[in-house]
Coordinates of C-alpha atoms in Angstrom, one line a residue:
Chain A
M1 CA 112.0 101.6 67.9
R2 CA 114.0 104.0 69.6
I3 CA 112.7 105.8 72.5
A4 CA 114.3 109.4 74.3
F5 CA 113.1 110.3 77.8
L6 CA 114.0 113.6 78.5
G7 CA 113.9 113.9 82.6
L8 CA 113.8 110.5 84.3
G9 CA 111.8 110.7 88.1
L10 CA 109.8 109.2 89.6
I11 CA 106.6 110.0 87.1
G12 CA 109.5 108.9 83.3
G13 CA 111.0 106.4 85.4
S14 CA 108.1 104.9 86.2
I15 CA 107.4 104.6 82.8
A16 CA 110.8 103.4 81.9
R17 CA 110.4 99.9 84.1
A18 CA 107.0 99.1 82.8
L19 CA 108.3 99.6 78.9
R20 CA 111.4 97.4 80.2
R21 CA 109.2 94.6 81.8
R22 CA 107.0 94.4 79.0
G23 CA 109.4 94.4 76.5
P24 CA 110.9 91.1 76.3
D25 CA 107.5 89.0 78.3
G26 CA 105.6 90.5 75.3
P27 CA 106.2 87.2 73.0
G28 CA 107.1 88.7 69.2
R29 CA 106.5 92.8 70.7
E30 CA 109.1 94.9 70.1
T31 CA 111.4 96.5 72.6
P32 CA 112.5 99.0 72.1
E33 CA 116.0 101.4 72.5
V34 CA 115.5 103.6 75.7
V35 CA 118.1 106.5 76.4
A36 CA 117.8 108.8 78.9
W37 CA 118.6 112.7 80.2
S38 CA 117.8 114.9 82.3
E39 CA 119.6 118.3 83.8
R40 CA 121.3 116.4 86.5
G41 CA 121.6 113.2 85.2
T42 CA 121.6 111.4 88.3
G43 CA 117.7 109.6 87.1
P44 CA 119.1 108.0 84.0
R45 CA 122.3 107.1 85.3
A46 CA 120.2 105.2 88.7
A47 CA 118.6 103.8 85.9
L48 CA 121.3 102.1 83.5
A49 CA 122.9 100.9 86.6
A50 CA 118.9 98.8 87.6
G51 CA 119.6 97.7 83.7
V52 CA 115.9 100.3 83.3
I53 CA 117.3 101.6 80.4
D54 CA 120.0 101.3 77.5
A55 CA 121.8 104.7 77.5
V56 CA 122.6 108.0 79.0
A57 CA 122.8 110.6 76.8
A58 CA 124.7 114.0 78.0
A59 CA 122.8 116.4 76.7
P60 CA 119.3 116.1 75.0
G61 CA 120.6 117.1 71.3
A62 CA 122.5 113.3 71.8
A63 CA 119.1 111.5 73.4
V64 CA 116.6 112.7 71.0
E65 CA 119.2 112.3 68.0
G66 CA 117.1 109.3 65.9
A67 CA 114.1 109.0 68.0
D68 CA 111.1 108.0 67.1
L69 CA 109.4 109.1 70.6
V70 CA 110.9 111.7 73.0
V71 CA 108.9 111.6 76.1
L72 CA 109.5 114.9 78.4
A73 CA 109.0 113.7 81.5
A74 CA 110.8 116.7 84.1
P75 CA 108.5 120.2 85.3
P76 CA 106.4 121.8 83.0
M77 CA 108.1 124.4 82.6
A78 CA 110.7 123.1 82.0
C79 CA 108.9 120.8 79.0
V80 CA 108.1 124.5 77.4
A81 CA 111.7 124.9 77.2
L82 CA 112.5 121.8 75.9
L83 CA 109.5 122.5 73.0
G84 CA 110.8 125.4 72.0
R85 CA 113.7 123.8 70.8
L86 CA 112.0 120.6 69.4
G87 CA 110.4 122.6 66.4
P88 CA 112.3 122.0 62.6
D89 CA 114.1 124.5 62.9
G90 CA 115.2 124.1 66.2
D91 CA 118.7 122.7 67.8
L92 CA 116.3 119.7 69.4
G93 CA 114.0 119.3 66.5
R94 CA 116.8 118.8 63.7
R95 CA 117.9 115.8 65.5
L96 CA 115.0 114.0 65.3
A97 CA 113.6 111.2 63.2
R98 CA 111.4 112.3 60.7
G99 CA 108.0 111.1 61.8
A100 CA 109.0 111.3 65.0
T101 CA 105.8 112.4 68.1
V102 CA 107.2 114.4 71.0
T103 CA 104.6 113.4 74.4
D104 CA 104.9 114.2 78.1
V105 CA 103.7 113.6 80.7
A106 CA 102.8 117.3 82.5
S107 CA 100.3 118.2 85.0
T108 CA 99.3 121.4 83.0
K109 CA 98.6 121.5 79.2
S110 CA 97.6 124.1 77.1
A111 CA 100.9 125.6 78.2
L112 CA 102.5 122.5 76.6
L113 CA 100.3 123.1 73.2
A114 CA 101.1 126.3 72.9
A115 CA 104.4 126.4 72.9
A116 CA 104.3 123.3 70.4
R117 CA 102.7 125.2 68.2
T118 CA 104.9 128.4 68.7
S119 CA 107.6 126.5 67.6
G120 CA 106.1 123.7 65.2
A121 CA 107.2 121.0 66.8
P122 CA 105.4 117.3 66.5
Y123 CA 103.8 116.8 69.8
A124 CA 100.6 114.9 71.0
G125 CA 100.3 115.9 74.7
G126 CA 100.1 113.4 77.4
H127 CA 98.5 112.6 81.5
P128 CA 99.5 109.6 83.1
M129 CA 96.8 110.3 86.8
A130 CA 99.0 109.0 89.2
G131 CA 101.6 110.3 91.1
R132 CA 103.5 110.2 94.7
E133 CA 104.6 112.3 97.2
T134 CA 108.3 111.1 96.8
A135 CA 110.6 112.3 94.2
G136 CA 113.3 111.0 91.7
F137 CA 113.8 107.6 89.8
E138 CA 114.5 105.4 93.2
A139 CA 110.5 105.8 93.9
A140 CA 109.9 104.7 90.1
D141 CA 107.5 102.0 89.7
G142 CA 106.6 100.1 86.7
D143 CA 102.7 99.1 88.2
L144 CA 102.2 103.4 88.7
F145 CA 100.1 103.5 85.8
R146 CA 98.3 100.3 85.5
D147 CA 94.0 101.0 85.4
R148 CA 94.8 104.8 85.8
A149 CA 93.4 107.2 83.6
W150 CA 96.3 108.7 80.8
V151 CA 95.2 111.8 79.5
V152 CA 95.8 111.5 75.4
T153 CA 95.2 115.4 73.9
E154 CA 94.7 116.8 70.6
A155 CA 98.1 116.9 68.2
V156 CA 100.2 118.7 66.4
N157 CA 102.4 119.3 63.7
E158 CA 101.9 115.9 62.6
G159 CA 102.8 114.7 65.9
D160 CA 100.7 111.0 65.7
P161 CA 98.8 110.1 69.1
A162 CA 98.7 106.9 68.3
R163 CA 102.1 106.6 69.6
V164 CA 101.1 108.2 73.0
R165 CA 98.4 105.5 73.2
A166 CA 100.8 102.1 73.1
L167 CA 103.6 103.6 75.4
A168 CA 100.1 103.7 77.9
G169 CA 99.3 100.6 76.7
A170 CA 102.5 99.4 77.5
C171 CA 101.7 100.9 81.3
G172 CA 98.8 98.9 81.9
A173 CA 97.1 102.3 81.5
R174 CA 94.2 102.9 80.2
V175 CA 93.3 106.3 77.2
V176 CA 90.8 108.9 77.9
E177 CA 90.7 111.0 74.6
L178 CA 90.1 115.1 76.0
D179 CA 91.6 118.7 74.5
A180 CA 93.8 120.4 76.6
A181 CA 91.6 123.3 77.7
T182 CA 89.0 120.8 79.0
H183 CA 92.3 118.8 80.5
D184 CA 93.0 121.7 82.5
R185 CA 90.2 123.0 83.5
L186 CA 88.8 119.3 85.2
V187 CA 92.4 118.5 86.1
A188 CA 92.4 122.0 88.0
A189 CA 89.5 120.7 90.4
I190 CA 90.2 117.2 91.0
S191 CA 94.1 117.3 91.3
H192 CA 95.9 120.9 91.6
L193 CA 92.7 121.8 93.5
P194 CA 93.3 119.3 96.2
L195 CA 97.0 120.3 96.2
L196 CA 96.5 123.1 97.4
A197 CA 94.2 122.9 99.5
A198 CA 96.5 120.8 101.3
V199 CA 98.9 123.6 101.0
A200 CA 96.8 126.4 102.7
L201 CA 95.9 123.8 105.3
V202 CA 98.8 123.3 106.4
E203 CA 99.5 127.1 106.5
A204 CA 96.3 128.1 108.4
V205 CA 97.7 124.6 111.0
A206 CA 101.1 125.2 111.5
G207 CA 102.0 128.2 110.6
G208 CA 103.5 129.2 106.7
E209 CA 106.9 130.7 106.5
E210 CA 106.5 131.9 110.2
V211 CA 105.8 128.8 112.5
R212 CA 102.4 129.4 114.8
D213 CA 103.0 129.2 118.4
D214 CA 100.5 125.8 119.1
W215 CA 101.7 123.5 116.0
G216 CA 104.0 122.1 118.1
A217 CA 101.3 120.3 120.4
A218 CA 99.4 119.8 117.5
A219 CA 101.8 118.3 115.4
G220 CA 101.7 115.9 118.5
L221 CA 98.1 115.1 118.4
A222 CA 98.1 114.5 114.8
A223 CA 96.5 111.1 113.3
S224 CA 95.4 109.3 109.5
G225 CA 93.3 111.8 108.8
W226 CA 95.6 115.2 109.1
R227 CA 98.7 113.1 107.1
D228 CA 96.3 111.8 104.2
T229 CA 94.6 115.4 104.1
T230 CA 98.0 116.9 104.0
R231 CA 100.0 114.4 101.8
L232 CA 99.8 116.4 98.6
A233 CA 102.1 119.3 99.9
R234 CA 104.6 117.0 101.3
G235 CA 105.3 116.8 97.1
D236 CA 108.1 118.3 94.8
V237 CA 108.0 122.0 94.8
T238 CA 109.1 122.9 91.6
M239 CA 106.9 120.3 90.0
G240 CA 103.6 121.5 92.1
A241 CA 105.0 125.6 91.5
E242 CA 105.0 124.8 87.6
I243 CA 101.6 123.7 88.1
A244 CA 100.4 126.2 90.0
L245 CA 101.9 128.4 86.6
T246 CA 100.8 126.7 84.3
N247 CA 97.2 126.2 85.0
A248 CA 97.1 129.6 87.6
P249 CA 93.7 130.6 85.4
E250 CA 91.5 127.3 86.8
I251 CA 92.7 126.9 89.5
A252 CA 92.0 130.3 90.9
A253 CA 88.3 129.7 89.9
R254 CA 88.5 126.2 92.0
L255 CA 90.5 128.0 94.3
R256 CA 86.8 130.4 94.5
D257 CA 84.6 127.8 94.9
L258 CA 86.3 126.3 98.0
R259 CA 86.1 129.4 99.4
T260 CA 83.3 129.4 99.0
A261 CA 82.3 126.3 100.2
I262 CA 84.2 127.7 103.1
D263 CA 82.1 130.2 104.1
A264 CA 78.8 128.9 103.7
W265 CA 80.4 126.8 106.4
I266 CA 81.9 129.5 108.5
E267 CA 78.0 130.5 108.7
A268 CA 76.8 127.8 109.2
L269 CA 78.7 127.7 112.7
E270 CA 78.3 130.3 113.2
A271 CA 74.8 131.0 112.9
P272 CA 72.5 133.7 115.4
G273 CA 71.2 131.0 118.2
G274 CA 73.7 128.7 117.9
P275 CA 75.5 126.3 115.0
D276 CA 72.8 125.0 112.2
A277 CA 72.7 121.3 113.2
D278 CA 70.2 120.8 110.2
A279 CA 72.6 122.0 107.6
V280 CA 76.0 121.1 108.9
R281 CA 74.5 117.6 108.8
R282 CA 72.8 117.7 105.4
R283 CA 76.0 118.3 104.1
L284 CA 77.9 116.2 105.2
A285 CA 75.6 113.4 104.4
A286 CA 75.6 115.0 100.5
A287 CA 79.5 115.0 100.5
R288 CA 79.3 111.3 101.8
R289 CA 77.6 110.6 99.3
R290 CA 79.3 112.3 95.8
L291 CA 81.6 110.4 97.0
V292 CA 80.5 106.6 98.2
G293 CA 77.7 106.6 95.8
Chain B
M1 CA 86.8 95.3 137.6
R2 CA 83.5 95.2 135.8
I3 CA 84.1 98.7 132.6
A4 CA 80.6 99.2 130.5
F5 CA 80.3 100.5 127.7
L6 CA 78.0 103.0 126.3
G7 CA 78.5 102.3 122.6
L8 CA 80.5 99.9 121.0
G9 CA 81.4 100.4 117.3
L10 CA 84.6 101.6 115.5
I11 CA 86.6 103.0 119.1
G12 CA 84.6 101.2 121.6
G13 CA 84.9 98.1 119.3
S14 CA 88.7 99.3 119.1
I15 CA 89.2 99.6 122.7
A16 CA 87.1 96.1 123.9
R17 CA 89.6 94.4 121.5
A18 CA 92.6 95.8 123.0
L19 CA 91.2 95.3 126.1
R20 CA 90.5 91.0 125.4
R21 CA 93.2 90.4 123.3
R22 CA 95.4 92.1 126.6
G23 CA 93.4 90.6 129.6
P24 CA 95.3 86.7 129.5
D25 CA 98.4 88.1 128.1
G26 CA 99.0 89.7 131.2
P27 CA 101.1 87.9 134.2
G28 CA 98.9 88.8 137.1
R29 CA 96.9 91.5 135.3
E30 CA 93.3 91.2 136.3
T31 CA 91.1 90.3 133.2
P32 CA 88.3 92.5 133.2
E33 CA 84.6 92.1 132.9
V34 CA 83.1 94.2 130.0
V35 CA 79.0 94.6 129.2
A36 CA 77.9 96.5 126.6
W37 CA 74.7 98.6 125.4
S38 CA 74.6 100.9 122.5
E39 CA 70.8 102.4 120.7
R40 CA 70.8 100.2 117.9
G41 CA 72.6 96.8 119.7
T42 CA 73.9 95.6 116.8
G43 CA 77.5 96.7 118.1
P44 CA 77.4 94.5 121.7
R45 CA 75.9 91.5 119.6
A46 CA 78.1 91.6 117.5
A47 CA 80.8 91.8 119.8
L48 CA 79.5 89.3 122.0
A49 CA 79.2 87.1 119.1
A50 CA 82.6 87.6 118.8
G51 CA 83.9 85.9 122.1
V52 CA 85.2 90.3 122.2
I53 CA 83.1 91.5 125.4
D54 CA 80.9 89.1 128.3
A55 CA 77.4 90.5 128.1
V56 CA 75.4 92.7 125.7
A57 CA 73.2 94.7 128.8
A58 CA 69.0 96.2 126.9
A59 CA 69.5 99.2 128.6
P60 CA 72.0 101.6 129.8
G61 CA 71.0 101.6 133.7
A62 CA 71.8 97.5 133.5
A63 CA 75.4 97.7 131.8
V64 CA 76.2 100.2 133.9
E65 CA 75.6 98.8 137.4
G66 CA 78.1 98.2 139.6
A67 CA 80.5 99.6 136.8
D68 CA 84.3 100.4 138.6
L69 CA 84.2 102.0 134.5
V70 CA 81.9 103.3 132.1
V71 CA 83.5 104.0 128.8
L72 CA 81.0 106.4 126.9
A73 CA 81.8 105.1 123.6
A74 CA 78.7 106.8 121.0
P75 CA 78.7 110.5 118.7
P76 CA 79.2 113.8 121.1
M77 CA 75.7 115.1 121.9
A78 CA 74.8 111.6 123.5
C79 CA 77.7 111.3 125.3
V80 CA 76.2 114.7 126.8
A81 CA 73.1 113.4 126.8
L82 CA 74.4 110.4 128.8
L83 CA 76.4 112.7 131.3
G84 CA 73.3 113.8 132.4
R85 CA 72.3 110.6 133.7
L86 CA 75.1 109.7 135.3
G87 CA 75.2 112.0 138.2
P88 CA 74.3 111.3 141.1
D89 CA 70.5 111.9 141.1
G90 CA 70.7 110.6 137.6
D91 CA 68.8 107.6 136.6
L92 CA 72.4 105.8 136.2
G93 CA 74.2 107.3 138.3
R94 CA 72.3 105.8 140.9
R95 CA 73.3 102.1 139.7
L96 CA 77.0 103.4 139.4
A97 CA 79.7 101.5 142.0
R98 CA 80.8 103.5 144.7
G99 CA 84.3 105.4 143.0
A100 CA 83.1 104.7 139.6
T101 CA 84.7 106.6 137.1
V102 CA 83.1 108.3 133.7
T103 CA 85.1 108.5 130.8
D104 CA 84.6 108.4 126.5
V105 CA 86.4 108.6 123.7
A106 CA 85.0 112.0 122.0
S107 CA 86.6 114.3 119.3
T108 CA 85.1 117.5 121.4
K109 CA 86.0 117.4 125.0
S110 CA 84.2 121.1 126.8
A111 CA 80.7 120.1 125.9
L112 CA 81.2 116.9 127.7
L113 CA 83.3 117.9 130.7
A114 CA 80.1 120.7 131.0
A115 CA 77.6 118.6 131.3
A116 CA 79.9 116.4 133.8
R117 CA 80.1 119.3 135.8
T118 CA 76.2 119.8 135.6
S119 CA 75.4 116.9 136.5
G120 CA 77.4 116.0 139.2
A121 CA 79.0 112.9 137.2
P122 CA 82.3 111.6 137.9
Y123 CA 84.0 112.0 135.2
A124 CA 87.2 112.4 133.6
G125 CA 87.7 112.8 129.9
G126 CA 89.4 110.7 127.2
H127 CA 90.0 111.3 123.6
P128 CA 92.5 108.5 122.2
M129 CA 93.4 110.1 119.1
A130 CA 92.9 107.7 115.6
G131 CA 90.5 106.9 113.5
R132 CA 88.8 105.5 110.1
E133 CA 86.7 106.3 107.4
T134 CA 84.4 103.2 108.6
A135 CA 82.6 102.6 111.0
G136 CA 81.2 100.1 113.2
F137 CA 82.4 97.2 115.4
E138 CA 83.2 95.6 111.8
A139 CA 85.9 97.5 111.4
A140 CA 87.3 98.4 115.2
D141 CA 91.2 96.9 115.5
G142 CA 92.5 96.0 119.0
D143 CA 96.0 98.0 117.9
L144 CA 94.4 101.1 116.9
F145 CA 95.7 103.2 119.6
R146 CA 99.0 101.9 120.0
D147 CA 101.9 104.3 120.0
R148 CA 98.5 106.8 119.1
A149 CA 98.2 110.1 121.7
W150 CA 95.5 109.2 123.5
V151 CA 94.4 112.7 125.4
V152 CA 93.7 112.6 129.6
T153 CA 91.3 115.8 130.3
E154 CA 91.1 117.0 133.6
A155 CA 88.7 114.9 136.7
V156 CA 85.5 116.4 138.0
N157 CA 83.8 114.7 140.7
E158 CA 86.0 112.2 141.7
G159 CA 86.6 111.0 138.7
D160 CA 89.5 109.7 138.9
P161 CA 91.7 109.8 135.5
A162 CA 94.6 107.2 137.1
R163 CA 91.6 104.9 135.4
V164 CA 92.1 106.8 131.9
R165 CA 95.7 106.8 131.6
A166 CA 95.3 102.9 132.4
L167 CA 92.5 101.9 129.6
A168 CA 95.3 104.2 127.3
G169 CA 97.7 102.0 129.1
A170 CA 96.0 98.7 127.8
C171 CA 95.4 100.0 124.0
G172 CA 99.2 101.0 123.8
A173 CA 98.4 104.6 123.6
R174 CA 100.9 107.4 125.4
V175 CA 99.1 109.5 127.1
V176 CA 98.8 113.4 126.9
E177 CA 97.1 115.5 129.9
L178 CA 95.1 118.4 128.3
D179 CA 92.7 120.1 130.0
A180 CA 89.9 120.8 128.1
A181 CA 89.8 123.4 126.3
T182 CA 93.5 123.4 124.9
H183 CA 92.5 119.5 124.0
D184 CA 89.2 121.7 121.8
R185 CA 91.5 124.2 120.0
L186 CA 94.1 121.6 119.0
V187 CA 92.4 119.1 118.1
A188 CA 89.4 121.8 115.9
A189 CA 93.3 122.8 114.5
I190 CA 94.4 119.0 113.3
S191 CA 91.2 117.5 113.2
H192 CA 88.5 119.4 112.7
L193 CA 89.5 121.1 109.9
P194 CA 90.7 118.4 108.0
L195 CA 87.1 117.1 107.8
L196 CA 85.6 120.4 107.1
A197 CA 88.2 120.9 105.1
A198 CA 87.9 117.8 102.8
V199 CA 84.0 118.3 103.0
A200 CA 84.4 121.2 101.8
L201 CA 86.5 120.7 98.7
V202 CA 84.6 117.9 97.9
E203 CA 81.6 120.7 97.4
A204 CA 83.8 122.6 95.4
V205 CA 84.5 120.2 93.3
A206 CA 81.4 117.9 92.9
G207 CA 78.7 120.0 94.2
G208 CA 77.2 119.7 97.6
E209 CA 73.2 119.0 97.6
E210 CA 73.5 119.6 93.5
V211 CA 76.0 117.7 91.5
R212 CA 78.3 120.0 88.9
D213 CA 77.9 119.1 85.5
D214 CA 81.9 118.2 84.9
W215 CA 81.8 116.2 87.8
G216 CA 81.2 112.5 86.1
A217 CA 84.2 114.1 84.1
A218 CA 86.2 114.7 86.7
A219 CA 85.8 111.9 89.0
G220 CA 86.9 109.2 86.1
L221 CA 90.7 111.5 86.4
A222 CA 91.7 111.1 90.6
A223 CA 93.7 108.9 91.7
S224 CA 95.3 109.2 94.5
G225 CA 95.3 112.6 95.7
W226 CA 92.1 112.9 95.5
R227 CA 91.6 109.8 97.4
D228 CA 93.9 111.0 100.5
T229 CA 92.6 114.2 100.3
T230 CA 89.0 114.1 100.3
R231 CA 89.2 110.1 102.3
L232 CA 87.5 112.5 106.3
A233 CA 84.9 113.2 104.1
R234 CA 82.9 109.7 103.5
G235 CA 83.5 109.3 107.8
D236 CA 80.6 108.4 109.8
V237 CA 77.9 111.5 108.7
T238 CA 76.1 111.6 112.7
M239 CA 79.9 112.1 114.5
G240 CA 81.0 114.5 111.7
A241 CA 78.3 117.0 112.7
E242 CA 78.6 116.2 116.1
I243 CA 82.0 117.3 116.1
A244 CA 81.2 120.6 114.2
L245 CA 77.7 121.4 116.7
T246 CA 79.7 120.7 120.1
N247 CA 83.2 122.7 118.7
A248 CA 81.7 125.3 116.5
P249 CA 83.5 128.1 117.5
E250 CA 86.9 127.3 117.4
I251 CA 85.9 125.1 114.5
A252 CA 85.2 128.0 113.1
A253 CA 87.7 130.5 113.8
R254 CA 90.3 128.0 111.8
L255 CA 88.6 127.9 108.9
R256 CA 89.0 131.9 108.7
D257 CA 92.9 131.4 109.2
L258 CA 91.8 128.6 106.3
R259 CA 90.3 130.9 104.1
T260 CA 92.8 133.4 105.0
A261 CA 96.0 131.2 103.6
I262 CA 93.2 130.3 100.5
D263 CA 92.8 134.5 99.5
A264 CA 96.3 134.5 99.5
W265 CA 97.0 131.8 97.1
I266 CA 93.8 133.7 94.7
E267 CA 96.3 136.3 95.0
A268 CA 99.0 134.8 93.9
L269 CA 98.3 133.5 91.3
E270 CA 95.8 136.1 89.6
A271 CA 98.8 138.8 90.4
P272 CA 98.8 141.5 87.8
G273 CA 101.2 141.0 85.1
G274 CA 101.1 137.3 85.8
P275 CA 101.2 134.9 88.7
D276 CA 103.5 135.6 91.6
A277 CA 105.8 132.9 91.1
D278 CA 108.3 133.6 93.6
A279 CA 105.1 133.5 96.2
V280 CA 104.1 130.5 94.8
R281 CA 107.5 128.5 95.2
R282 CA 108.1 129.9 98.6
R283 CA 104.7 129.0 99.9
L284 CA 104.7 125.8 98.6
A285 CA 108.1 124.9 100.4
A286 CA 107.9 126.3 103.6
A287 CA 104.5 124.4 103.5
R288 CA 106.9 121.0 103.0
R289 CA 109.3 122.0 105.6
R290 CA 106.6 122.3 108.1
L291 CA 106.1 118.4 107.4
V292 CA 109.2 116.8 106.5
G293 CA 111.3 119.0 108.8

């Protein structure tokens, strides 16, 4: 079993760490040979030095040569470009082993599925639902996906979803089967909207490209509430941008729902005759119930 | 030195714990006598059983009798009502020691200052900037305010801000002097807006009083990003409501800024010809810079 990572940052590195730990542990379990390539090469070199992978490839073609499973662990738009080259006529696809499967870990799925359909790459999409605001292999953690959801989407061109389910299992994750469109709709709500809401909150309080006059004074009063609510806005910019760009309509629809909720808050606070105490209490209580049951 | 707490939940309890630990430690430092009353009495009884306070008072009048410092540690509107009774002609104010000061820990300051001005209570406002989503004395932690900001506002009616500064110091906090209006404007941005943004996010994704059809499926995919971004919406409902109701105009102004930022995100994602990649990248990068410098 040969596994090739194209991209090896926080997410790919965490999977590679889980595989390496798992390999020698499981009695009778085959230890995969793991090779990695990335655009800048820093993740693969660090992983090799840490004994987490077996080889660093100088080019993506050398990485996928003879691979049974290719894991695209780069930002979404880079994955789309790689899928375009992983079809039977592509420069990368021609080097895959017979029966190989390409999967990925990107936060959006429909754009990647469409790219695989177009190129003919043997693809079965995946999305492990965990992350951190710290990017790069240095932050990788073999327990990152333990007990977390790992979405597996529909396969095309004889990509084998069983390989993806096995990868999720090796990381201790639980598999959730969803079609790509449903994934993108749900993840827009539970993950992409919180990201852009955090960014919008920072823009409203600290300012966007122009800093607000009172940001310094306000920042001096910040406590854990501010830190947690805005944590996602500290994440990797390329990753966030490519998520937004490859799932824009679903995210925009959720942003409209958020705006509707905010408008209703403004209305409650600015009600004629003073703030609407009943509405304020009722809405805080309802939101709390959704979270704590 | 006699200190009376009116209300003894997470915040009051954390102060009482810090005072108790500090008292015997500091060589030559006077150990205050601490008495507490609360509406339901559960916090004071638990604190007495834990050896954190010296006495439980059956009524607020008995608690403030002869107190040098009264700490209002109830939700904001309850504090406003108590301040109304703590003036020289009030049933509680008549029992204060000569030279006593009333302070509080509420998250809004102008409404409390106005109540003190009206009643004549000897008031110097305070706001320790820390919190948790878990309410009640059980969650109290003597380190909650260590190295955190503790806002001290203007004093009225011979309330002594030095007493409040000493209380903050005993908890390991750093004092930030602000007038009540400035406090309310800044804290609306850094604390109250994040609370309502978290609630609006829950409403948009999970539904408000009517649960959304796809909430169950989305919740199954939730990871740490969702949990952190919505953590504030798990907090105490009465506290949240009274904060919103006593600082409504400042919060509404910040909600409008948030709505402006969200509108600009919708516009960037729905730009004619496809999402505006430059704007998306530029805005994510700018927000990240505000947080990580």
